[in-house]
Short mmCIF file of C-alpha atoms in Angstrom, two decimals:
data_model
loop_
_atom_site.label_atom_id
_atom_site.label_comp_id
_atom_site.label_asym_id
_atom_site.label_seq_id
_atom_site.Cartn_x
_atom_site.Cartn_y
_atom_site.Cartn_z
CA UNK A 1469 -0.27 -15.82 6.24
CA UNK A 1470 3.12 -17.52 6.07
CA UNK A 1471 5.32 -17.67 9.10
CA UNK A 1472 9.04 -18.37 9.17
CA UNK A 1473 8.27 -21.85 10.48
CA UNK A 1474 5.94 -22.71 7.59
CA UNK A 1475 8.43 -21.90 4.84
CA UNK A 1476 9.88 -24.94 3.10
CA UNK A 1477 13.49 -25.73 3.89
CA UNK A 1478 15.92 -25.45 1.02
CA UNK A 1479 18.65 -28.03 0.64
CA UNK A 1480 20.64 -26.30 -2.09
CA UNK A 1481 24.26 -25.57 -1.23
CA UNK A 1482 23.96 -21.78 -1.77
CA UNK A 1483 21.22 -21.41 0.86
CA UNK A 1484 23.50 -22.92 3.47
CA UNK A 1485 26.19 -20.24 3.03
CA UNK A 1486 26.66 -17.56 5.62
CA UNK A 1487 26.36 -13.97 4.45
CA UNK A 1488 30.15 -13.67 4.51
CA UNK A 1489 30.66 -16.82 2.44
CA UNK A 1490 27.99 -15.75 -0.06
CA UNK A 1491 29.73 -12.40 -0.56
CA UNK A 1492 33.34 -13.50 -0.61
CA UNK A 1493 33.62 -17.11 -1.65
CA UNK A 1494 36.19 -17.44 -4.40
CA UNK A 1495 35.65 -19.58 -7.43
CA UNK A 1496 36.31 -23.27 -7.12
CA UNK A 1497 35.27 -25.89 -9.63
CA UNK A 1498 31.50 -26.38 -9.37
CA UNK A 1499 31.09 -23.89 -6.50
CA UNK A 1500 29.27 -20.57 -6.54
CA UNK A 1501 31.59 -17.61 -7.05
CA UNK A 1502 30.95 -15.01 -4.35
CA UNK A 1503 29.31 -11.70 -5.10
CA UNK A 1504 32.40 -9.61 -4.32
CA UNK A 1505 34.72 -11.51 -6.71
CA UNK A 1506 32.06 -11.12 -9.41
CA UNK A 1507 31.91 -7.36 -8.79
CA UNK A 1508 35.71 -7.08 -8.81
CA UNK A 1509 35.85 -8.91 -12.14
CA UNK A 1510 33.16 -6.61 -13.53
CA UNK A 1511 35.08 -3.50 -12.39
CA UNK A 1512 38.29 -4.79 -13.97
CA UNK A 1513 36.52 -5.08 -17.32
CA UNK A 1514 34.73 -1.71 -17.17
CA UNK A 1515 36.19 1.67 -17.96
CA UNK A 1516 35.82 3.17 -14.49
CA UNK A 1517 37.86 6.18 -13.41
CA UNK A 1518 40.23 5.76 -10.46
CA UNK A 1519 38.17 7.82 -7.98
CA UNK A 1520 34.98 5.89 -8.73
CA UNK A 1521 36.74 2.53 -8.49
CA UNK A 1522 38.38 3.55 -5.20
CA UNK A 1523 35.00 4.63 -3.79
CA UNK A 1524 33.36 1.36 -4.84
CA UNK A 1525 36.23 -0.70 -3.38
CA UNK A 1526 35.94 1.18 -0.08
CA UNK A 1527 32.23 0.35 0.08
CA UNK A 1528 33.01 -3.28 -0.68
CA UNK A 1529 35.57 -3.30 2.16
CA UNK A 1530 32.91 -1.91 4.50
CA UNK A 1531 30.44 -4.61 3.42
CA UNK A 1532 33.11 -7.28 3.90
CA UNK A 1533 33.91 -6.07 7.41
CA UNK A 1534 30.21 -5.97 8.34
CA UNK A 1535 29.56 -9.43 6.89
CA UNK A 1536 32.56 -10.94 8.68
CA UNK A 1537 31.61 -9.37 12.01
CA UNK A 1538 34.74 -7.21 12.16
CA UNK A 1539 32.43 -4.17 12.19
CA UNK A 1540 28.97 -3.93 13.73
CA UNK A 1541 25.84 -3.67 11.66
CA UNK A 1542 23.71 -0.59 12.32
CA UNK A 1543 21.06 -2.79 13.97
CA UNK A 1544 23.57 -4.32 16.38
CA UNK A 1545 25.06 -0.92 17.16
CA UNK A 1546 21.58 0.47 17.93
CA UNK A 1547 20.74 -2.48 20.20
CA UNK A 1548 23.97 -1.98 22.13
CA UNK A 1549 23.41 1.76 22.38
CA UNK A 1550 19.96 1.21 23.87
CA UNK A 1551 21.11 -1.60 26.18
CA UNK A 1552 23.89 0.59 27.61
CA UNK A 1553 21.75 3.72 27.98
CA UNK A 1554 21.37 4.76 31.66
CA UNK A 1555 17.57 5.01 31.32
CA UNK A 1556 17.09 1.57 29.79
CA UNK A 1557 15.64 -0.86 32.34
CA UNK A 1558 15.94 -4.12 30.36
CA UNK A 1559 12.15 -4.03 29.87
CA UNK A 1560 11.99 -3.48 26.08
CA UNK A 1561 10.73 0.07 26.62
CA UNK A 1562 12.51 2.75 24.61
CA UNK A 1563 11.81 6.05 26.31
CA UNK A 1564 11.67 9.40 24.54
CA UNK A 1565 15.03 10.28 26.13
CA UNK A 1566 16.68 7.10 24.80
CA UNK A 1567 15.27 7.77 21.30
CA UNK A 1568 16.38 11.40 21.44
CA UNK A 1569 19.90 10.46 22.53
CA UNK A 1570 20.13 7.80 19.82
CA UNK A 1571 19.09 10.20 17.06
CA UNK A 1572 21.36 12.95 18.38
CA UNK A 1573 24.24 10.46 18.23
CA UNK A 1574 23.27 9.53 14.64
CA UNK A 1575 23.15 13.23 13.77
CA UNK A 1576 26.63 13.92 15.20
CA UNK A 1577 28.07 10.88 13.39
CA UNK A 1578 26.37 11.85 10.12
CA UNK A 1579 27.71 15.40 10.31
CA UNK A 1580 31.22 14.14 10.99
CA UNK A 1581 31.26 15.71 14.46
CA UNK A 1582 31.81 12.32 16.07
CA UNK A 1583 33.60 9.18 14.90
CA UNK A 1584 32.05 5.72 15.20
CA UNK A 1585 34.77 3.14 14.56
CA UNK A 1586 32.44 0.30 15.63
CA UNK A 1587 30.36 0.99 12.50
CA UNK A 1588 32.89 2.38 10.02
CA UNK A 1589 36.33 1.41 11.24
CA UNK A 1590 38.93 4.12 10.99
CA UNK A 1591 38.26 5.74 7.62
CA UNK A 1592 41.14 7.25 5.68
CA UNK A 1593 40.32 10.66 4.24
CA UNK A 1594 41.78 11.40 0.85
CA UNK A 1595 43.14 14.87 0.21
CA UNK A 1596 42.53 16.29 -3.26
#
């Protein structure tokens, strides 16, 4: 079985990029063009309706904010939720109550009953 420590180290320049750089690096001579600029170029050359393009661009903005650290990832948000829970004793034990409260919070956020700007920022709702 391979462990993280037994994997060979890669010296290529792409492997040394952070997630944010990999996604957003802009083209320079001889340098990898980031994933987001490639997607933007693709969208510009495709016949995509305005609503679809707007939706895709909003998702790309969310990914950018998560990759840059401006917004939390879901994993980080969950860790902070657990760490701040009154029942958590810093012992790595997630009680039934902590789990229940976490999933109730997810449910309220998913139903739109509660906002979570740490994860999503302040979304703008379009009116049709």
